Short mmCIF file of C-alpha atoms in Angstrom, two decimals:
data_model
loop_
_atom_site.label_atom_id
_atom_site.label_comp_id
_atom_site.label_asym_id
_atom_site.label_seq_id
_atom_site.Cartn_x
_atom_site.Cartn_y
_atom_site.Cartn_z
CA MET A 1 0.99 29.01 61.60
CA ILE A 2 -0.55 25.83 62.19
CA LEU A 3 2.18 24.11 59.52
CA GLN A 4 4.79 25.75 61.54
CA GLU A 5 3.37 24.82 64.52
CA ALA A 6 2.98 21.40 63.47
CA ARG A 7 6.78 21.27 62.25
CA ALA A 8 8.09 22.63 65.45
CA THR A 9 6.09 19.56 67.59
CA LEU A 10 7.22 17.08 65.06
CA THR A 11 11.19 18.75 65.50
CA LEU A 12 10.77 18.11 69.11
CA ALA A 13 8.20 15.25 68.95
CA LEU A 14 10.46 12.70 66.40
CA PRO A 15 13.53 12.58 69.08
CA ILE A 16 11.32 11.71 71.90
CA VAL A 17 9.47 8.85 70.05
CA GLY A 18 11.96 7.96 68.86
CA THR A 19 13.13 7.48 72.38
CA GLN A 20 10.33 6.09 73.76
CA LEU A 21 10.24 2.73 70.79
CA ALA A 22 13.92 2.29 71.55
CA GLN A 23 13.27 1.96 75.75
CA MET A 24 10.35 0.29 74.93
CA ALA A 25 12.64 -2.36 72.30
CA ILE A 26 14.53 -2.84 75.72
CA HIS A 27 11.66 -4.46 76.97
CA THR A 28 10.17 -6.17 73.69
CA THR A 29 13.44 -7.84 73.96
CA ASP A 30 13.50 -8.76 76.41
CA VAL A 31 10.67 -10.46 76.57
CA TRP A 32 11.34 -11.81 72.71
CA LEU A 33 14.73 -13.41 74.11
CA LEU A 34 12.70 -15.30 77.18
CA SER A 35 9.79 -16.08 74.38
CA HIS A 36 12.87 -18.56 73.05
CA TYR A 37 14.18 -19.95 75.96
CA SER A 38 10.71 -21.15 77.54
CA ALA A 39 6.94 -20.51 77.85
CA GLU A 40 7.25 -20.84 81.37
CA ALA A 41 9.60 -17.75 82.03
CA LEU A 42 7.46 -16.18 79.41
CA GLY A 43 4.38 -16.26 81.98
CA ALA A 44 6.76 -14.96 84.66
CA ALA A 45 7.88 -12.36 82.68
CA ALA A 46 4.98 -11.20 82.04
CA LEU A 47 3.57 -10.94 85.42
CA GLY A 48 6.65 -9.60 86.82
CA VAL A 49 6.74 -6.84 84.23
CA ALA A 50 2.84 -6.11 85.19
CA ILE A 51 4.05 -5.37 88.46
CA PHE A 52 7.11 -3.32 87.09
CA SER A 53 5.41 -1.45 85.17
CA PHE A 54 2.62 -0.71 87.06
CA LEU A 55 5.11 0.76 90.04
CA TRP A 56 7.79 2.58 87.14
CA MET A 57 4.98 4.12 85.01
CA ALA A 58 3.46 6.27 88.51
CA GLY A 59 7.54 7.32 88.83
CA LEU A 60 7.36 8.01 85.43
CA GLY A 61 4.51 10.51 85.97
CA LEU A 62 6.53 12.05 89.00
CA ALA A 63 9.55 12.64 86.39
CA THR A 64 6.91 14.44 84.34
CA ALA A 65 6.45 17.18 85.88
CA THR A 66 10.16 18.41 85.50
CA PRO A 67 9.60 18.76 81.55
CA ALA A 68 5.86 20.62 82.37
CA LEU A 69 7.33 23.25 84.96
CA ALA A 70 10.53 23.61 82.78
CA ALA A 71 9.13 24.92 79.67
CA GLN A 72 6.75 26.79 81.60
CA ALA A 73 9.31 28.93 83.36
CA ARG A 74 11.32 28.87 79.62
CA GLY A 75 7.89 30.28 78.43
CA HIS A 76 7.89 32.94 80.81
CA ASP A 77 11.53 34.08 80.97
CA PRO A 78 14.02 32.19 78.51
CA ASP A 79 16.42 33.32 81.24
CA ASP A 80 15.32 31.58 83.82
CA LEU A 81 17.86 29.06 85.01
CA ASP A 82 17.28 28.53 88.31
CA GLY A 83 12.91 27.34 87.74
CA VAL A 84 14.65 25.06 85.27
CA ARG A 85 17.26 23.90 87.66
CA HIS A 86 14.77 23.62 90.49
CA ALA A 87 12.24 21.56 88.73
CA VAL A 88 15.03 18.74 87.69
CA HIS A 89 16.45 18.98 91.73
CA ASP A 90 12.77 18.58 92.48
CA GLY A 91 12.39 15.88 89.84
CA LEU A 92 15.65 13.74 91.18
CA ILE A 93 14.69 14.13 94.98
CA SER A 94 11.12 12.86 94.47
CA THR A 95 11.75 10.01 91.95
CA GLY A 96 14.89 9.31 93.86
CA LEU A 97 12.54 8.58 97.30
CA TYR A 98 9.89 6.91 95.30
CA GLY A 99 12.47 4.83 93.49
CA LEU A 100 13.66 3.26 96.82
CA ALA A 101 10.61 2.15 98.41
CA CYS A 102 9.68 0.40 95.01
CA THR A 103 12.74 -1.45 94.96
CA LEU A 104 12.24 -2.57 98.42
CA LEU A 105 8.85 -3.24 97.62
CA LEU A 106 10.15 -5.54 94.29
CA ILE A 107 12.75 -7.41 96.33
CA PHE A 108 10.15 -8.55 99.04
CA ILE A 109 7.07 -8.87 96.38
CA GLU A 110 6.54 -13.00 97.12
CA PRO A 111 3.61 -12.36 100.40
CA PHE A 112 2.12 -10.07 97.77
CA LEU A 113 1.93 -12.47 94.52
CA VAL A 114 0.63 -15.73 97.06
CA LEU A 115 -1.70 -12.89 98.56
CA ILE A 116 -3.38 -12.09 95.02
CA GLY A 117 -4.00 -15.72 94.01
CA GLN A 118 -0.95 -16.38 91.53
CA PRO A 119 0.05 -20.25 90.68
CA PRO A 120 2.83 -20.76 92.60
CA GLU A 121 4.88 -22.16 89.25
CA LEU A 122 4.79 -18.53 88.02
CA ILE A 123 5.76 -17.24 91.76
CA ALA A 124 8.72 -19.60 91.75
CA LEU A 125 10.30 -17.67 88.25
CA ALA A 126 8.59 -14.40 88.62
CA VAL A 127 9.83 -13.46 92.34
CA PRO A 128 13.62 -13.68 91.27
CA PHE A 129 13.31 -11.90 87.57
CA MET A 130 11.30 -8.81 89.78
CA GLN A 131 14.22 -9.21 92.29
CA ALA A 132 17.47 -9.02 89.69
CA VAL A 133 14.94 -5.98 87.89
CA SER A 134 14.41 -4.10 91.13
CA GLY A 135 17.99 -2.56 90.73
CA MET A 136 17.11 -0.77 87.68
CA PHE A 137 14.07 1.00 89.60
CA ILE A 138 15.88 4.67 90.17
CA THR A 139 18.19 4.86 87.39
CA ALA A 140 15.54 4.26 84.55
CA LEU A 141 13.69 6.87 86.88
CA TRP A 142 16.85 9.97 86.87
CA PHE A 143 17.00 8.83 83.46
CA MET A 144 13.61 10.06 82.40
CA VAL A 145 14.04 12.84 84.40
CA LEU A 146 16.95 14.27 83.10
CA ARG A 147 15.24 13.06 79.69
CA GLY A 148 12.47 15.50 80.41
CA PHE A 149 15.01 18.47 81.32
CA VAL A 150 16.92 17.79 77.78
CA ALA A 151 13.35 17.97 76.27
CA ALA A 152 12.71 21.24 77.74
CA LEU A 153 15.77 22.77 76.29
CA GLU A 154 14.15 21.16 73.00
CA ARG A 155 16.91 19.31 72.24
CA PRO A 156 15.98 15.79 72.80
CA ARG A 157 18.16 13.80 70.49
CA ALA A 158 20.97 12.89 72.76
CA ALA A 159 18.80 10.79 75.02
CA LEU A 160 17.64 9.10 71.90
CA VAL A 161 20.99 7.84 70.44
CA LEU A 162 21.76 6.85 74.39
CA THR A 163 18.37 4.84 74.54
CA VAL A 164 19.02 3.15 70.82
CA LEU A 165 22.80 2.28 71.99
CA ALA A 166 21.05 1.13 75.55
CA VAL A 167 18.82 -1.63 73.26
CA LEU A 168 21.87 -2.84 71.64
CA LEU A 169 23.67 -2.86 74.60
CA ASN A 170 20.81 -4.69 76.71
CA ALA A 171 20.25 -7.08 73.83
CA ALA A 172 23.88 -8.48 73.70
CA VAL A 173 24.27 -8.63 77.56
CA ASN A 174 20.88 -10.20 77.60
CA THR A 175 21.22 -12.99 75.43
CA VAL A 176 24.48 -14.31 77.34
CA LEU A 177 22.67 -13.80 80.69
CA ILE A 178 20.00 -15.32 79.56
CA PHE A 179 21.27 -18.32 77.86
CA GLY A 180 24.66 -18.45 79.08
CA PHE A 181 27.87 -18.28 77.06
CA TRP A 182 31.28 -19.74 78.03
CA ILE A 183 32.20 -19.15 81.83
CA VAL A 184 28.39 -17.21 82.31
CA PRO A 185 25.90 -19.75 83.21
CA THR A 186 22.26 -19.73 82.24
CA LEU A 187 20.61 -17.40 84.15
CA GLY A 188 16.81 -17.47 82.37
CA VAL A 189 14.38 -15.09 83.68
CA VAL A 190 17.36 -13.39 86.94
CA GLY A 191 19.66 -12.87 83.50
CA ALA A 192 17.13 -10.25 82.24
CA GLY A 193 17.02 -8.49 85.10
CA ILE A 194 20.38 -8.14 86.08
CA GLY A 195 20.85 -7.26 82.66
CA SER A 196 18.75 -4.41 81.87
CA SER A 197 19.53 -3.14 85.85
CA LEU A 198 23.69 -2.76 84.90
CA VAL A 199 22.62 -1.19 81.00
CA ASN A 200 20.24 1.62 82.95
CA LEU A 201 22.64 2.30 85.12
CA LEU A 202 25.76 2.90 82.52
CA ILE A 203 23.34 4.51 80.16
CA LEU A 204 22.11 7.02 83.31
CA LEU A 205 26.27 7.74 84.15
CA VAL A 206 26.69 8.32 80.23
CA PHE A 207 23.94 10.32 79.91
CA GLY A 208 24.89 12.26 83.29
CA TRP A 209 28.63 12.79 81.94
CA TYR A 210 27.18 14.17 78.57
CA ILE A 211 25.04 16.79 80.53
CA ALA A 212 27.80 18.00 82.38
CA ARG A 213 29.88 18.63 79.44
CA ASP A 214 27.40 20.20 76.59
CA PRO A 215 27.62 23.99 77.39
CA GLN A 216 24.03 24.26 76.92
CA PHE A 217 23.37 21.89 80.13
CA ALA A 218 26.28 22.89 81.92
CA ALA A 219 25.31 26.44 81.99
CA TYR A 220 22.25 25.24 84.48
CA ARG A 221 24.55 23.69 86.58
CA ILE A 222 22.21 20.65 87.41
CA SER A 223 24.78 18.56 89.64
CA ARG A 224 24.98 21.44 92.22
CA GLY A 225 23.13 20.70 95.20
CA TRP A 226 20.43 18.75 93.38
CA TRP A 227 19.90 16.78 96.71
CA ARG A 228 18.89 20.33 98.35
CA SER A 229 14.96 21.32 97.94
CA THR A 230 12.34 23.81 99.97
CA TRP A 231 9.03 22.58 101.09
CA PRO A 232 7.49 25.03 99.60
CA ARG A 233 9.34 24.00 96.46
CA MET A 234 8.76 20.15 96.87
CA THR A 235 5.31 21.11 97.70
CA ALA A 236 4.60 22.87 93.93
CA PHE A 237 6.22 20.45 92.43
CA LEU A 238 4.10 17.31 93.93
CA ARG A 239 0.95 20.03 93.01
CA VAL A 240 1.96 18.88 89.57
CA GLY A 241 3.72 15.88 89.86
CA ALA A 242 1.57 13.86 92.27
CA PRO A 243 -1.19 13.41 90.14
CA ILE A 244 0.41 12.72 86.74
CA ALA A 245 1.53 10.08 89.23
CA LEU A 246 -1.46 8.92 90.18
CA ALA A 247 -3.46 9.22 86.59
CA LEU A 248 -0.28 7.10 84.95
CA GLY A 249 -0.28 4.41 87.66
CA ALA A 250 -4.03 4.75 87.16
CA GLU A 251 -3.81 3.80 83.49
CA ILE A 252 -0.70 1.23 83.53
CA GLY A 253 -2.66 -0.11 86.57
CA LEU A 254 -5.26 -1.42 84.40
CA PHE A 255 -3.35 -2.84 82.28
CA SER A 256 -1.50 -4.28 85.36
CA ALA A 257 -4.38 -5.61 87.03
CA ALA A 258 -5.34 -7.29 83.74
CA ALA A 259 -2.93 -8.78 83.70
CA LEU A 260 -3.31 -10.63 87.25
CA LEU A 261 -6.37 -11.46 85.82
CA MET A 262 -5.20 -13.31 83.29
CA GLY A 263 -2.87 -14.92 85.86
CA ARG A 264 -6.14 -16.59 87.29
CA LEU A 265 -7.38 -17.92 84.15
CA GLY A 266 -3.93 -20.19 83.38
CA ALA A 267 -0.54 -19.74 82.26
CA ALA A 268 -1.73 -19.37 78.15
CA GLU A 269 -4.26 -16.25 79.19
CA VAL A 270 -1.14 -14.61 80.49
CA ALA A 271 1.33 -15.49 77.99
CA GLY A 272 -0.92 -14.80 75.31
CA HIS A 273 -1.87 -10.85 77.19
CA GLN A 274 1.74 -10.47 77.57
CA VAL A 275 2.07 -10.76 73.71
CA ALA A 276 -0.49 -8.55 72.40
CA LEU A 277 0.19 -6.07 75.16
CA GLN A 278 3.86 -5.68 74.20
CA TRP A 279 2.29 -4.59 70.60
CA ALA A 280 0.16 -2.47 72.26
CA ALA A 281 2.17 -0.80 74.11
CA LEU A 282 5.05 -0.43 72.03
CA ALA A 283 2.61 1.17 69.53
CA PHE A 284 1.11 3.52 72.41
CA MET A 285 4.99 5.03 73.11
CA VAL A 286 4.23 7.27 69.61
CA PRO A 287 1.43 8.85 70.88
CA MET A 288 3.54 9.19 74.59
CA GLY A 289 5.98 10.58 72.99
CA LEU A 290 3.79 13.13 71.14
CA SER A 291 2.40 13.79 75.07
CA GLN A 292 5.25 14.62 75.66
CA ALA A 293 6.33 16.96 73.47
CA ALA A 294 2.55 18.94 73.71
CA THR A 295 3.36 19.19 77.45
CA VAL A 296 6.29 21.28 76.41
CA ARG A 297 5.30 23.47 73.27
CA VAL A 298 1.89 23.60 75.26
CA GLY A 299 3.52 24.61 78.53
CA LEU A 300 5.89 27.14 76.33
CA ALA A 301 2.61 28.23 75.27
CA ALA A 302 1.25 28.79 78.24
CA GLY A 303 4.34 30.65 80.15
CA ALA A 304 4.29 33.08 77.74
CA ARG A 305 0.29 33.40 77.89
CA ASP A 306 -0.41 32.62 74.22
CA PHE A 307 -3.60 30.91 75.39
CA ALA A 308 -4.96 30.32 71.12
CA GLY A 309 -0.94 28.82 70.80
CA ALA A 310 -1.82 26.48 73.72
CA ALA A 311 -4.42 25.16 72.01
CA ARG A 312 -3.18 25.34 69.08
CA ALA A 313 -0.41 23.50 69.94
CA GLY A 314 -2.37 20.79 71.77
CA TRP A 315 -4.60 20.15 69.43
CA ILE A 316 -2.05 19.85 66.26
CA ALA A 317 -0.53 17.21 68.72
CA ILE A 318 -3.67 15.19 69.26
CA ALA A 319 -4.59 15.18 66.03
CA MET A 320 -1.02 13.51 65.14
CA GLY A 321 -1.91 10.83 67.78
CA MET A 322 -4.86 9.76 66.65
CA SER A 323 -4.05 9.64 62.83
CA PHE A 324 -0.86 7.08 63.68
CA MET A 325 -3.13 5.00 65.94
CA LEU A 326 -5.23 4.68 62.87
CA CYS A 327 -2.85 3.55 61.47
CA THR A 328 -2.15 0.51 64.34
CA ALA A 329 -5.50 -0.24 64.31
CA LEU A 330 -5.39 -1.57 60.59
CA ILE A 331 -2.08 -3.22 61.29
CA PHE A 332 -3.45 -5.16 64.12
CA HIS A 333 -6.67 -6.51 62.87
CA PHE A 334 -5.00 -7.34 59.28
CA SER A 335 -2.00 -8.18 60.24
CA GLY A 336 -2.38 -9.49 64.10
CA GLY A 337 -0.69 -13.21 62.93
CA LEU A 338 2.75 -12.02 61.65
CA LEU A 339 2.70 -9.73 64.97
CA VAL A 340 2.56 -12.51 66.78
CA ARG A 341 4.56 -14.73 65.07
CA VAL A 342 7.69 -12.65 66.04
CA PHE A 343 7.22 -14.17 69.66
CA VAL A 344 5.25 -17.54 69.28
CA ALA A 345 6.58 -19.19 65.97
CA ASP A 346 3.88 -22.24 67.15
CA ALA A 347 0.61 -20.93 64.98
CA GLY A 348 -1.54 -23.94 66.18
CA SER A 349 -0.52 -23.07 69.99
CA THR A 350 -3.02 -21.65 72.73
CA VAL A 351 -1.07 -19.22 73.22
CA PHE A 352 -0.89 -17.89 69.45
CA VAL A 353 -4.39 -18.04 69.04
CA LEU A 354 -4.96 -15.75 72.68
CA ALA A 355 -2.76 -13.54 71.18
CA VAL A 356 -4.08 -12.94 68.25
CA THR A 357 -7.27 -12.97 69.20
CA TYR A 358 -5.95 -10.12 71.59
CA LEU A 359 -4.68 -7.92 69.40
CA GLY A 360 -7.84 -7.69 67.31
CA ILE A 361 -9.47 -6.66 70.68
CA ALA A 362 -6.60 -4.00 70.79
CA ALA A 363 -7.09 -2.83 67.14
CA LEU A 364 -10.56 -1.31 68.56
CA PHE A 365 -9.19 1.03 71.37
CA GLN A 366 -5.86 2.64 69.17
CA LEU A 367 -7.89 5.34 68.61
CA VAL A 368 -8.94 6.57 71.62
CA ASP A 369 -5.75 5.30 73.39
CA GLY A 370 -4.15 8.04 71.39
CA ALA A 371 -5.99 10.56 72.39
CA GLN A 372 -6.70 10.08 75.85
CA GLY A 373 -2.52 9.52 75.75
CA VAL A 374 -1.95 13.41 73.82
CA ALA A 375 -4.75 15.17 75.52
CA ASN A 376 -3.34 14.27 78.84
CA GLY A 377 0.37 15.20 77.54
CA ALA A 378 -1.82 18.99 76.34
CA LEU A 379 -2.96 19.02 79.87
CA ARG A 380 0.06 18.92 81.72
CA GLY A 381 1.29 22.06 79.85
CA LEU A 382 -1.24 24.31 81.67
CA LYS A 383 -0.66 22.06 84.86
CA ASP A 384 -3.60 20.91 84.80
CA THR A 385 -3.20 17.37 86.53
CA ALA A 386 -5.37 17.02 89.35
CA VAL A 387 -8.71 17.34 87.48
CA PRO A 388 -7.05 14.42 84.65
CA MET A 389 -6.35 12.24 87.51
CA VAL A 390 -10.13 12.02 88.95
CA ILE A 391 -11.24 11.59 85.01
CA THR A 392 -8.23 8.70 84.54
CA LEU A 393 -9.10 6.74 87.99
CA VAL A 394 -12.65 7.13 87.73
CA GLY A 395 -12.67 5.75 83.65
CA TYR A 396 -10.06 3.05 84.26
CA TRP A 397 -11.02 1.67 88.04
CA LEU A 398 -15.02 2.74 88.33
CA VAL A 399 -15.96 1.76 84.84
CA GLY A 400 -12.67 -0.13 82.97
CA PHE A 401 -12.31 -2.55 85.94
CA PRO A 402 -15.71 -3.74 87.07
CA VAL A 403 -16.45 -4.36 83.26
CA ALA A 404 -13.11 -6.33 82.93
CA ILE A 405 -14.04 -8.81 86.23
CA TRP A 406 -17.50 -8.94 84.86
CA PHE A 407 -16.79 -10.49 81.50
CA GLY A 408 -13.90 -11.69 82.02
CA PHE A 409 -15.45 -14.28 85.06
CA TYR A 410 -18.85 -14.09 85.15
CA THR A 411 -19.12 -15.07 81.26
CA SER A 412 -18.06 -17.85 79.08
CA LEU A 413 -15.99 -14.43 77.25
CA ARG A 414 -12.83 -15.17 79.94
CA GLY A 415 -9.73 -12.76 78.47
CA ILE A 416 -11.83 -11.35 75.89
CA GLY A 417 -14.11 -10.56 78.21
CA VAL A 418 -10.91 -8.84 80.42
CA TRP A 419 -10.10 -6.84 77.31
CA ALA A 420 -13.30 -5.79 76.50
CA GLY A 421 -12.68 -3.73 79.71
CA LEU A 422 -9.66 -2.01 78.76
CA VAL A 423 -11.43 -0.90 75.30
CA VAL A 424 -14.52 0.64 77.71
CA GLY A 425 -11.98 2.15 80.04
CA LEU A 426 -10.21 3.72 77.34
CA ALA A 427 -12.88 5.14 75.35
CA VAL A 428 -14.61 7.01 78.60
CA VAL A 429 -11.15 8.68 79.29
CA ALA A 430 -10.83 9.78 76.02
CA VAL A 431 -13.58 11.44 75.48
CA LEU A 432 -13.64 12.82 79.17
CA LEU A 433 -9.76 14.29 78.61
CA LEU A 434 -11.13 16.10 75.02
CA TRP A 435 -13.74 17.59 76.65
CA ARG A 436 -11.42 18.96 79.47
CA PHE A 437 -9.09 20.46 77.23
CA TYR A 438 -11.22 22.24 75.05
CA ALA A 439 -13.06 23.66 78.14
CA MET A 440 -9.84 24.87 79.61
CA THR A 441 -8.61 26.54 76.44
CA HIS A 442 -11.87 28.01 75.81
CA ARG A 443 -11.76 29.58 79.42
CA LEU A 444 -8.48 31.30 79.88
CA GLN A 445 -8.78 32.37 75.81
CA ARG A 446 -11.96 33.98 77.15
CA LEU A 447 -10.30 35.56 80.23
CA ASP A 448 -7.35 36.26 78.35
CA ARG A 449 -9.52 38.94 76.57
CA MET A 450 -11.34 40.17 79.40
CA PRO A 451 -10.22 44.04 80.11
CA ALA A 452 -8.31 44.06 83.10
CA ALA A 453 -10.05 45.88 86.17
#
């Protein structure tokens, strides 16, 4: 039974992981291209991506409620087309409204960057980059909602194929827009933002067309009346989605805040931070994909009131995530220089040395990062999102962030101290979420065995 569940989880998780990696590859390609454009462009992109990622990950939390609710609806009744469709519609509406607000915020971001004390030379490049990349905010979130829909139906491969195509298209378009070609002028960081926005719009349109043409997906009539909902439905959706959004926002917010702290230390520190974080984020895409598979597998079992199966599905996914992250920890520790050289050719530069140092620290939190990521997904399958939200807020912002500030600015550790705060915050959250999943599944199984009154 364990092997059967592991096989089912891997079958669902691998295309999702592939999609996560491919999506991350889009941003990685942009960072790589800009690192070969100029160090100033890389630093500005790092600042812009930090803010964009914080806002976007919170929106991803709203989108993640779609597969959680759709999977439970299918688990309870495989023929519940309305339940699945409503989960998708409510996801599109909530992420659309949120995305619109964030798009406006990115367009008028300059006063905020000045307020938090970012260097003027970074602001001059980061502002136009964020204004250009704001065009992909809503389209990227809607792609996530539709991807959650096909994942809940356990058919995530189409999203993977489209995302891989997006990587290739993004690399080609952004190369032209960043460096210029023929009649296209050199646009630098602005070109990276414009290219990513155009590619995301195209991929969303193709994905929507595919869903409308596929017989299984078309049966749910996703496009019909997607802008309509009811207050009870939206309240139920946000009761699940809002805590996920806050939890993901708290996590990515810690890393984004770390980038802002690095910006106050200097341009070399923020550039080295971005290079190291790029590899750490790339590694995290695997447990993040496993997390979404765990949400679906746990949700299907919980919807069918098979709580022992829900516990089994969650722990198997958690073990897979931690096993993979153990491998990445070893790679970061022993081959950090080779990884950094992909982005920074000069091994004697300050940026290179700092990036290798930060990547070595990232090796320390790989196991706990994988554990907390997948455990969070497993808890979403149980519709348990409020308590995990509190855990992440406390662990990241009341523990990790103060540690980062103290060691980064009140000791001689500087950037190393900031990364130490990340390690501490992730470790605290991982332990508490693993305990929460054990307590939840144990209680549900005990209640299920109790005789009816």
